[in-house]
Every structure is written in C-alpha cells, then in structure tokens.
CSV table of C-alpha atoms in Angstrom, one decimal:
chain,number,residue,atom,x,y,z
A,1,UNK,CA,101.2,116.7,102.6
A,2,UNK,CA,103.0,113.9,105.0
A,3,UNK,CA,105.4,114.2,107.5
A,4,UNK,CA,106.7,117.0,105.7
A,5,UNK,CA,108.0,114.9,102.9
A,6,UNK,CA,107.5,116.9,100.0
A,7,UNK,CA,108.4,115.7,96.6
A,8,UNK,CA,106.9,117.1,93.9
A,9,UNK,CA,107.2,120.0,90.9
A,10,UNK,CA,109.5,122.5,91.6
A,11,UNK,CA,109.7,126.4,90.5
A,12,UNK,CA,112.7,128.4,91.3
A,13,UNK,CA,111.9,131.9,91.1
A,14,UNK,CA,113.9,134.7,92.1
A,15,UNK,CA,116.6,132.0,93.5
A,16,UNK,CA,113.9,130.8,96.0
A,17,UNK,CA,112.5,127.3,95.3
A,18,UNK,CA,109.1,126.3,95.7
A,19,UNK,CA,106.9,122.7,95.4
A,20,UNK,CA,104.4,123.4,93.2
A,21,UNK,CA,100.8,122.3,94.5
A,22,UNK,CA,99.0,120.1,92.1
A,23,UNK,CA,95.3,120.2,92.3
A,24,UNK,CA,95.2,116.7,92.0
A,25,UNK,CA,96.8,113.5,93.1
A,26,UNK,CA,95.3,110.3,91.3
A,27,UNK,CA,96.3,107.3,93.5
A,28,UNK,CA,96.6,103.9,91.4
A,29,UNK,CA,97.5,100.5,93.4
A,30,UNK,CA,99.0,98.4,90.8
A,31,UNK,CA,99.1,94.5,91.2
A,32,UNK,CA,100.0,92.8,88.0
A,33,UNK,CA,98.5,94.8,85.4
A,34,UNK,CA,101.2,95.7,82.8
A,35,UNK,CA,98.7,95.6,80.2
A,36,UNK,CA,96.1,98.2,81.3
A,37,UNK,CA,98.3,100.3,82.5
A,38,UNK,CA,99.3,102.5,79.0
A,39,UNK,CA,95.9,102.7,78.5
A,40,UNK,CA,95.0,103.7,81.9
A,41,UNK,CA,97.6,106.5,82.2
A,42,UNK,CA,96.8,108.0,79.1
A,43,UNK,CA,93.2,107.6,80.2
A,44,UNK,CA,94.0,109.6,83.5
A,45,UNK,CA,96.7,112.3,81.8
A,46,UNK,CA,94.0,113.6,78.4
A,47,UNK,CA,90.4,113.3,81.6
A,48,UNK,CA,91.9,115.4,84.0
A,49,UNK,CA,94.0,117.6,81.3
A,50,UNK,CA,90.8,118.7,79.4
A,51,UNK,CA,89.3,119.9,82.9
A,52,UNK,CA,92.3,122.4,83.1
A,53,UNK,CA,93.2,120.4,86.5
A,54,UNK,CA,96.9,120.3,87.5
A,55,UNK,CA,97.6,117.1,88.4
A,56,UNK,CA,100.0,113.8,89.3
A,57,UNK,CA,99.7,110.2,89.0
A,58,UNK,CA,101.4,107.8,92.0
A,59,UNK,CA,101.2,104.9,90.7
A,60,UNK,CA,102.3,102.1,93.7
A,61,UNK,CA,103.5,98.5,92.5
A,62,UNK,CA,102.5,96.4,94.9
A,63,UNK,CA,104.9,93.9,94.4
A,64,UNK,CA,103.9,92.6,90.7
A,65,UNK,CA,105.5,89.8,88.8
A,66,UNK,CA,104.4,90.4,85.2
A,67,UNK,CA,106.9,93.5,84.8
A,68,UNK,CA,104.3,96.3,85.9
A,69,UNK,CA,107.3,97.4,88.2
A,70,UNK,CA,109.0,97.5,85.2
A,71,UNK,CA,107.1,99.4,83.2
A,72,UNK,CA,106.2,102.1,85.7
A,73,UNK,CA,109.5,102.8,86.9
A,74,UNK,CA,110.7,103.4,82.9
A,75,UNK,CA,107.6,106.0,82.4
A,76,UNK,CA,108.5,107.5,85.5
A,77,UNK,CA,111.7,108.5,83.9
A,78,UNK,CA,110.4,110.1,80.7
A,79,UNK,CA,107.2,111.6,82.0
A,80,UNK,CA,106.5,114.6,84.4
A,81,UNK,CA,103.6,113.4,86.2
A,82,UNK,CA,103.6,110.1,87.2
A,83,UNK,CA,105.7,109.4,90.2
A,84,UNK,CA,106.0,105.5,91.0
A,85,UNK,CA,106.4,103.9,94.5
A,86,UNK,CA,107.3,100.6,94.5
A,87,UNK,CA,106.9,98.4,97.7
A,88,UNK,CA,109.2,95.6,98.5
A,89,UNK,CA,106.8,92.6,98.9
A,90,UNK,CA,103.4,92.5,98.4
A,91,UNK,CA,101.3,94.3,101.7
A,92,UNK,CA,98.0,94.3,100.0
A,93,UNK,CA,95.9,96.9,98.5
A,94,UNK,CA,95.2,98.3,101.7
A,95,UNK,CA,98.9,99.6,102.1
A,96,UNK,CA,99.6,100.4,98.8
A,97,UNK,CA,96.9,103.1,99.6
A,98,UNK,CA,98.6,104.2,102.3
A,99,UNK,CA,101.6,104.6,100.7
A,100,UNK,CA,99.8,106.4,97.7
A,101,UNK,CA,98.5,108.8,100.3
A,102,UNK,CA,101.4,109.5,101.9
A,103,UNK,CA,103.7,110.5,98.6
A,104,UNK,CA,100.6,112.5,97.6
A,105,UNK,CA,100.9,116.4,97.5
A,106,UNK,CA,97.5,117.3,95.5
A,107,UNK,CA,95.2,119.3,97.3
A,108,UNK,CA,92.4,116.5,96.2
A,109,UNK,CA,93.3,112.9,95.8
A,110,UNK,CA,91.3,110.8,93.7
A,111,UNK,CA,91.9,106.7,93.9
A,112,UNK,CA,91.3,104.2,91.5
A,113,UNK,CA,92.1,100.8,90.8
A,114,UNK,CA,94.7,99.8,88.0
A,115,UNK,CA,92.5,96.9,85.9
A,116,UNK,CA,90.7,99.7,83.6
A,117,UNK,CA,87.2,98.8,85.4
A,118,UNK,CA,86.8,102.4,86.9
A,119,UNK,CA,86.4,104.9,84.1
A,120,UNK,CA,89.0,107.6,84.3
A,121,UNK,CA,86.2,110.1,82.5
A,122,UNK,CA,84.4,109.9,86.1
A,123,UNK,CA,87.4,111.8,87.5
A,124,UNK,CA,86.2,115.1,86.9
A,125,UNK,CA,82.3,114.4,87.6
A,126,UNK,CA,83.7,113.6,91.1
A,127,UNK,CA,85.3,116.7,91.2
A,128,UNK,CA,82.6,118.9,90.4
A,129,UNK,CA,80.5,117.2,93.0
A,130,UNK,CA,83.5,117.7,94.9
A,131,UNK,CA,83.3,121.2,94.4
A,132,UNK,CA,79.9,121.7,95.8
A,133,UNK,CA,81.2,121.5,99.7
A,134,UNK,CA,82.0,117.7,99.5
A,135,UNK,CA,84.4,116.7,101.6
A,136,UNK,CA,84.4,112.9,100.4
A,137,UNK,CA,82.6,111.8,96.9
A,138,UNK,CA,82.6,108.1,96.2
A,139,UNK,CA,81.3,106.2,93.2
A,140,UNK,CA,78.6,104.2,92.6
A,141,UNK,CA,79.2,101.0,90.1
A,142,UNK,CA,75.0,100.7,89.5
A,143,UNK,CA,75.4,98.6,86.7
A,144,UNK,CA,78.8,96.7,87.8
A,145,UNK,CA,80.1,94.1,85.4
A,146,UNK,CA,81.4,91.3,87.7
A,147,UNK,CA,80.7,87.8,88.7
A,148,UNK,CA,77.6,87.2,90.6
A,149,UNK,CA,78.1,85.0,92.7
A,150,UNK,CA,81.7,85.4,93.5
A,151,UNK,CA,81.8,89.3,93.5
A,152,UNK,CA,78.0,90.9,93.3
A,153,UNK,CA,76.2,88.9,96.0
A,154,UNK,CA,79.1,89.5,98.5
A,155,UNK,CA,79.1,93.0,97.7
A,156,UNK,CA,75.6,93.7,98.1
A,157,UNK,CA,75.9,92.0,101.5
A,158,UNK,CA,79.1,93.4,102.7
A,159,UNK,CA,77.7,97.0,101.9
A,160,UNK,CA,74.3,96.5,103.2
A,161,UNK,CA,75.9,95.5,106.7
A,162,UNK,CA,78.5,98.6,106.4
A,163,UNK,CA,75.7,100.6,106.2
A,164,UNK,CA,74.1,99.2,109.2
A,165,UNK,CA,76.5,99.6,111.3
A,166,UNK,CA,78.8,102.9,110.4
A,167,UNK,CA,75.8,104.2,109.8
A,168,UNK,CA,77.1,105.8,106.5
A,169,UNK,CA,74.9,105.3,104.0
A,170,UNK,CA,76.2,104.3,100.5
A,171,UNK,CA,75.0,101.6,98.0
A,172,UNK,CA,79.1,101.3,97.2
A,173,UNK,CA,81.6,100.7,99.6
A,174,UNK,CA,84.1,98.8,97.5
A,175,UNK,CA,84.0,100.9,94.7
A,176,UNK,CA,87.9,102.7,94.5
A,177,UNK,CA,86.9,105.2,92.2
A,178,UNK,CA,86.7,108.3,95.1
A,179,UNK,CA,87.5,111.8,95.4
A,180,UNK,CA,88.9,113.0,98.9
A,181,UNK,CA,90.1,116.6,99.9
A,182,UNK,CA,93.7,115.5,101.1
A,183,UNK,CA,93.0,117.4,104.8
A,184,UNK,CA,90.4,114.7,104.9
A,185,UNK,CA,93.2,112.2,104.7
A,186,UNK,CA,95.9,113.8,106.6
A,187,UNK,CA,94.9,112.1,110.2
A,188,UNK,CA,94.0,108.3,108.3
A,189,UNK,CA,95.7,105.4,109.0
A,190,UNK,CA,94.6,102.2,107.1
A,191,UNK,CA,95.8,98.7,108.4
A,192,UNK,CA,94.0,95.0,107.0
A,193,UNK,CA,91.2,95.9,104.3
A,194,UNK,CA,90.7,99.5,105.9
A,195,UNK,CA,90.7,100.9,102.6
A,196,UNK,CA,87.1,100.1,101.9
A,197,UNK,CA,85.9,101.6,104.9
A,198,UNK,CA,87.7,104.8,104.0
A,199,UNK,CA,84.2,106.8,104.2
A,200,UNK,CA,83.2,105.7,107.6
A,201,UNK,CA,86.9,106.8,109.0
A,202,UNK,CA,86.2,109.6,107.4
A,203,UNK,CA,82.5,110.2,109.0
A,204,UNK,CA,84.1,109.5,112.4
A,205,UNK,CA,86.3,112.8,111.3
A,206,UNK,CA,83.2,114.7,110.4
A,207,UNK,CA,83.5,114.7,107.0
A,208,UNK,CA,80.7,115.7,104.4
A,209,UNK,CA,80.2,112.5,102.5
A,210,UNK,CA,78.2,111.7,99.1
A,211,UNK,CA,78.2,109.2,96.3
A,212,UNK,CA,77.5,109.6,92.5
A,213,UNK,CA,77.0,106.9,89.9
A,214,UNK,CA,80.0,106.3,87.9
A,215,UNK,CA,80.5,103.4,84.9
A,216,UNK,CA,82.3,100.2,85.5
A,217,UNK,CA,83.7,98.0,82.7
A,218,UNK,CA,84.3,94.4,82.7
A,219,UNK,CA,87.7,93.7,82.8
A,220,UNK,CA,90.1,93.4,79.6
A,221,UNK,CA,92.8,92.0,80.9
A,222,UNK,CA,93.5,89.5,83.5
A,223,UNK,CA,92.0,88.0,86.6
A,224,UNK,CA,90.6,89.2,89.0
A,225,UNK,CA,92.5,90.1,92.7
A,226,UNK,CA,89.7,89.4,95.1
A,227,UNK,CA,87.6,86.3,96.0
A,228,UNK,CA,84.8,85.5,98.1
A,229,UNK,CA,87.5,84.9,101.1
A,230,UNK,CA,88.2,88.2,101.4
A,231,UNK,CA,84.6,89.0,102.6
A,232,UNK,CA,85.6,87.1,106.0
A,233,UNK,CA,88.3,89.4,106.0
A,234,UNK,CA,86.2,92.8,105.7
A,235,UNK,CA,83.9,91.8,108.6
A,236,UNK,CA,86.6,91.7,110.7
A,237,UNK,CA,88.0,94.7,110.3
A,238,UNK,CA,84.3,95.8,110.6
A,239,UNK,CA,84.0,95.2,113.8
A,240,UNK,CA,87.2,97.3,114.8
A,241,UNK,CA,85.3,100.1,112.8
A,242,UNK,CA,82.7,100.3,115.0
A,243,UNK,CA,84.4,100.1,118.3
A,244,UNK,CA,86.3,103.0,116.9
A,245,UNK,CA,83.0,104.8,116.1
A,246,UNK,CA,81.4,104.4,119.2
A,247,UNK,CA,84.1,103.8,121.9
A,248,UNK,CA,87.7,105.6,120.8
A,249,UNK,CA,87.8,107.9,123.0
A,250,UNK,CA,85.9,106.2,125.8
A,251,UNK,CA,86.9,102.6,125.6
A,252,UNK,CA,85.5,102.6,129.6
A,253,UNK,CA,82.5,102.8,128.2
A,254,UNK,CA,82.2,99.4,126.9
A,255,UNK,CA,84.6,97.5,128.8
A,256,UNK,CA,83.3,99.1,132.0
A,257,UNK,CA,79.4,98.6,131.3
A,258,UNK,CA,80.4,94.5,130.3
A,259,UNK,CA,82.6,94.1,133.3
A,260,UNK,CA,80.3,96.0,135.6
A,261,UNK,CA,77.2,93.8,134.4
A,262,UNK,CA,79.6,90.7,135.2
A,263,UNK,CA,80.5,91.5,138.5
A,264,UNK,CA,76.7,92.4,139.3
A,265,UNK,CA,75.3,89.1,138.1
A,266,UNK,CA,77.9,87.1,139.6
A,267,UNK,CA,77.2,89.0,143.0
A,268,UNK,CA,73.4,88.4,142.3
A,269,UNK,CA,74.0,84.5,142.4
A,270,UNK,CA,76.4,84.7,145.0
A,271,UNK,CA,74.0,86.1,147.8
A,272,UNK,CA,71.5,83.7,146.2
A,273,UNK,CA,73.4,80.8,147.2
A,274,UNK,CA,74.5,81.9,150.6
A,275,UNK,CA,71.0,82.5,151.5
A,276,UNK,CA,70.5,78.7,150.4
A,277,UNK,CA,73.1,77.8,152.3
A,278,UNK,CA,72.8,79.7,155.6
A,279,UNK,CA,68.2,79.9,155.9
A,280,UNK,CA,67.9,76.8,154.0
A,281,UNK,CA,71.2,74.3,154.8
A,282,UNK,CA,71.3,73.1,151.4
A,283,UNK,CA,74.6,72.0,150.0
A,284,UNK,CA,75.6,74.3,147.3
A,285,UNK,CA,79.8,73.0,146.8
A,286,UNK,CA,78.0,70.9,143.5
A,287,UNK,CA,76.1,73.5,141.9
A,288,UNK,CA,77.2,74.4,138.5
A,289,UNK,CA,75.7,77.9,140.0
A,290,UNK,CA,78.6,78.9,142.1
A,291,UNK,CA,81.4,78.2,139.3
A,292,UNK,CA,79.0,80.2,137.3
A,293,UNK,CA,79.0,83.2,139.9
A,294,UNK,CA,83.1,82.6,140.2
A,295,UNK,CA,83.5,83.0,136.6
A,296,UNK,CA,81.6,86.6,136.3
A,297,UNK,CA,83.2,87.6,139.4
A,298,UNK,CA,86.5,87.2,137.7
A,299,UNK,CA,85.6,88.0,134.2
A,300,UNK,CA,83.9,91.1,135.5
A,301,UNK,CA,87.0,92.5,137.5
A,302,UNK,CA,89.3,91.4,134.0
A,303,UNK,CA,87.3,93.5,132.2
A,304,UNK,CA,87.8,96.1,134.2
A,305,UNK,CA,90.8,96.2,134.3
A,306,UNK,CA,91.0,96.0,130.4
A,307,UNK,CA,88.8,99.3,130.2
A,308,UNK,CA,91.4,100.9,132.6
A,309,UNK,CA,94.2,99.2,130.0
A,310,UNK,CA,92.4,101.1,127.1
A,311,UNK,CA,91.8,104.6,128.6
A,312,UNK,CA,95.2,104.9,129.4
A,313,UNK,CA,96.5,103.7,125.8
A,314,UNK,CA,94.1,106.0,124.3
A,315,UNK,CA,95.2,108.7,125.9
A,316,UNK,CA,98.7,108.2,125.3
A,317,UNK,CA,97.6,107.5,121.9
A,318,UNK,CA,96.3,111.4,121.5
A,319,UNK,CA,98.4,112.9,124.1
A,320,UNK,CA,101.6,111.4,122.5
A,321,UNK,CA,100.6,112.8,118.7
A,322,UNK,CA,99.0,116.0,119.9
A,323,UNK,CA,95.9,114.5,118.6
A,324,UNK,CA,92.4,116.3,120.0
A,325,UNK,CA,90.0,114.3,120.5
A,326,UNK,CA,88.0,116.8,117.8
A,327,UNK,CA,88.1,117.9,114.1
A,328,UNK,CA,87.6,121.9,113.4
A,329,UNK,CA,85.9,122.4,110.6
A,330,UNK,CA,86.0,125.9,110.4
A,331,UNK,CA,86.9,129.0,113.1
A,332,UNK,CA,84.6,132.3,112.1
A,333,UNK,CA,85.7,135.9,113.8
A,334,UNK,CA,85.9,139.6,112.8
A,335,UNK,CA,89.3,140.6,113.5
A,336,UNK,CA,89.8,143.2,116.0
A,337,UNK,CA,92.6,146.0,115.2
C-alpha cells in the first residue's frame, strides 16, 4: 500500500510469487504496555478470526521502556500475523500512526490503542458498518471510563470545538478505535496530534464518514499517556486543520483578503490626514494616527506577499507529487467496442 513497499504474506504459485492481500490491517501504537499486550493480541487474533476476516496486526513500539519492545519483537518471530515496527525514540502517538499506516497492506485498516480500553469485539461491528458504503467509521466511547476532570471535561470540549469548526460532526474525536478503507489513507500525512483529526483530513478528501457506539473499559494496567496539557496541543494543530479546509489550495484567499483590507484602511487614514493637513493646516507628525496608517500600509503589502509565498508553495506542493487538487470517487461509462 506505500511507496510500493510491500511486505506481507507471500504465495508462490506456479514459480510466480505473490503478496497476499489481507482484508485487514489492525494498527496498535504501543507505549509501555507489556502487560495488556498478550491479552490484547489474542483479543484482536480469536475477534476478527471468528468473522472469517484475513487479517494482520502492526503493532509499532513507540519507544517503550518496560520491555514492550521486547516482547513484540519475540512474538513477531513465532507468530504469522503480527508484524512489529519499532521506532528509534519516542515521536508520539501521532507518528507511530503513521508508521503503522505506512507498513500496512490490508485493504481496511482498523486502529486502536494498546492499554485494553478499546474492545477488540467492536472490530467487526465497525466493519459491517463499514461495509454499508462507509468510507470512514469511528467509535463512539458513550459511557467512557476515565477521569473527569483530567480526561472527560477536556474531551467534551475539544470535540465540541472540532465539530464547530471541521464541520464534521462526531460526539468522539479522540476515540482510536476506527475503521478506514486504506485508499482513504493513501494521500494522509499526520504531523503533531493530527491523528485525532484523522476524520476531518479525511472529509477534506471526500470521504463518507459515520460513527457507531463502541465499549470502553477502565484501564487494567498502568497510567495513563495523556494529560490535560495535551489539550493546548490539539488546538493548535486545530487551527492548521482549518486553514487546510478552507484555504489549501487557495491560500490567496486569506492572505490576500487580510492584506488587501490592510492596505485599504491604512490608505483610508492616510488621505484622512492629508486632508487635515493640507484644508485644515493642522499638525499631524504627533498623531498616533499616521504610525497607525504606516503600519497597515506595510503589514498589508507583507501580507501580500505572503499569499503570493503560499500559492506558489502550494502549487509546487501538488505539481511536484502529481497531486490534483481533487479526489475521484468513482468514473461510470459503457465501454464502447
């Protein structure tokens, strides 16, 4: 599925060899969690076996300290479908994603967090909903055992304002547990905490998006990876969101509009004070007006200039990776002999 590297099942038939295609990848960021992890890859392996699914597990050790590296690397060894990634330091779960998806060769990938709080039974309710034309199914924790104040309150926030402003509307942003058609993916790059705004990079593709209620279990083992810090932290990568919703291909758009309305203004003030000074032979060298005028004058042209900066580095941005500026979802036509 990425940049053709292909690792994976293979079948040699008729001395041809071939990567067998699981239908699907399960995704697991690990971070210290040596003690769920038997039970969660057991969890995974009987779930998705008893829904006659082909499947993997990628397992990626984000750097733990407690011997989940360990562990993972000597199961990789005795069974046939986990594969294990293990990053040099720790990037965050954000890249561990990443690097999940890019190892990943299942038609659907399906991501969920390593602590045994997702239910690995909800895998193949997701993909039956899946199923129905989905191109994106999320979970829904609706009776989530966590913290109140550290991890509810924040949550309900932080999803209230996602919803406000991608304009996708889920009751569960931060929930891992999701099911994605890997095409969906194919084009995502996540950077900071982009993973929990997978489903608005994946509206801005045009994806079909819904959400299902799944369980969610207090933790067993272990403390907790997130605090209320890392809300700060989600805002600001929520704002890059929604300039890439509204302005990636037309970065002008904005920059121009502020930069024009700068320029305007400042121009406004400056013919106000030269008609003070020429009809009315005021003084106007001490009036915290003309710095004022200066100041959008020059701000307006900068910003100008930085929408010119952006339209070209967006266009070298598709141009260099052949990327249109559109997603086909589907091309219809009766073949003509």
């Amino acid at each position: 599925m990425r940049s053709g590297l292909i690792s994976g099942r293979l079948n040699e038939e008729n001395g041809a060899i071939s990567v067998i295609v699981p239908d699907v990848s399960v995704v697991v960021p690990v971070r210290d969690e040596v003690e769920s992890l038997p039970l969660l890859l057991e969890a995974i392996a009987s779930n998705i076996s008893a829904s006659n699914f082909s499947y993997e597990i990628i397992c990626v050790d984000d750097a733990s300290t407690d011997g989940s590296a360990e562990f993972l690397k000597e199961q990789a060894q005795i069974r046939t479908d986990l594969k294990t990634v293990l990053l040099r330091r720790n990037y965050g779960q954000s890249a561990a994603m990443a690097a999940g998806f890019y190892y990943a060769i299942g038609k659907v990938i399906v991501t969920l967090d390593a602590d045994l709080q997702n239910d690995p039974a909800d895998i193949p309710l997701l993909l039956a909903k899946l199923a129905e034309g989905y191109d994106l199914v999320s979970g829904w924790r609706h009776q989530r055992q966590d913290a109140v104040v550290s991890r509810l309150i924040p949550s309900k926030i932080a999803n209230w304002l996602i919803g406000k402003v991608t304009e996708v509307k889920l009751h569960d942003y931060g929930c891992s547990l999701k099911a994605y058609r890997s095409e969906v993916l194919a084009d995502m790059n996540l950077y900071g905490e982009l993973h929990r705004f997978l489903p608005a990079l994946a509206y801005i593709e045009g994806a079909r998006i819904t959400e299902i209620p799944v369980r969610h279990h207090a933790r067993r083992f272990g403390q907790s990876k997130y605090g209320i810090w890392r809300t700060f932290r989600v805002m600001m990568d929520l704002l890059t969101i929604y300039f890439m919703k509204k302005f990636l291909t037309r970065p002008m758009h904005v920059f121009g509009l502020l930069g024009l309305g700068s320029m305007v203004t400042g121009t406004l003030i400056g013919i106000y004070l030269t008609f003070i000074k020429l009809a009315l032979g005021e003084s106007i060298g001490n009036r915290p007006l003309l710095i004022l005028a200066v100041l959008l004058l020059v701000t307006g042209v900068q910003l100008f200039c930085f929408g010119l900066l952006a339209e070209l580095l967006m266009r070298t941005y598709h141009e260099s990776q052949g990327r249109p500026i559109y997603r086909v979802r589907e091309v219809v036509a009766k073949n003509v002999k």
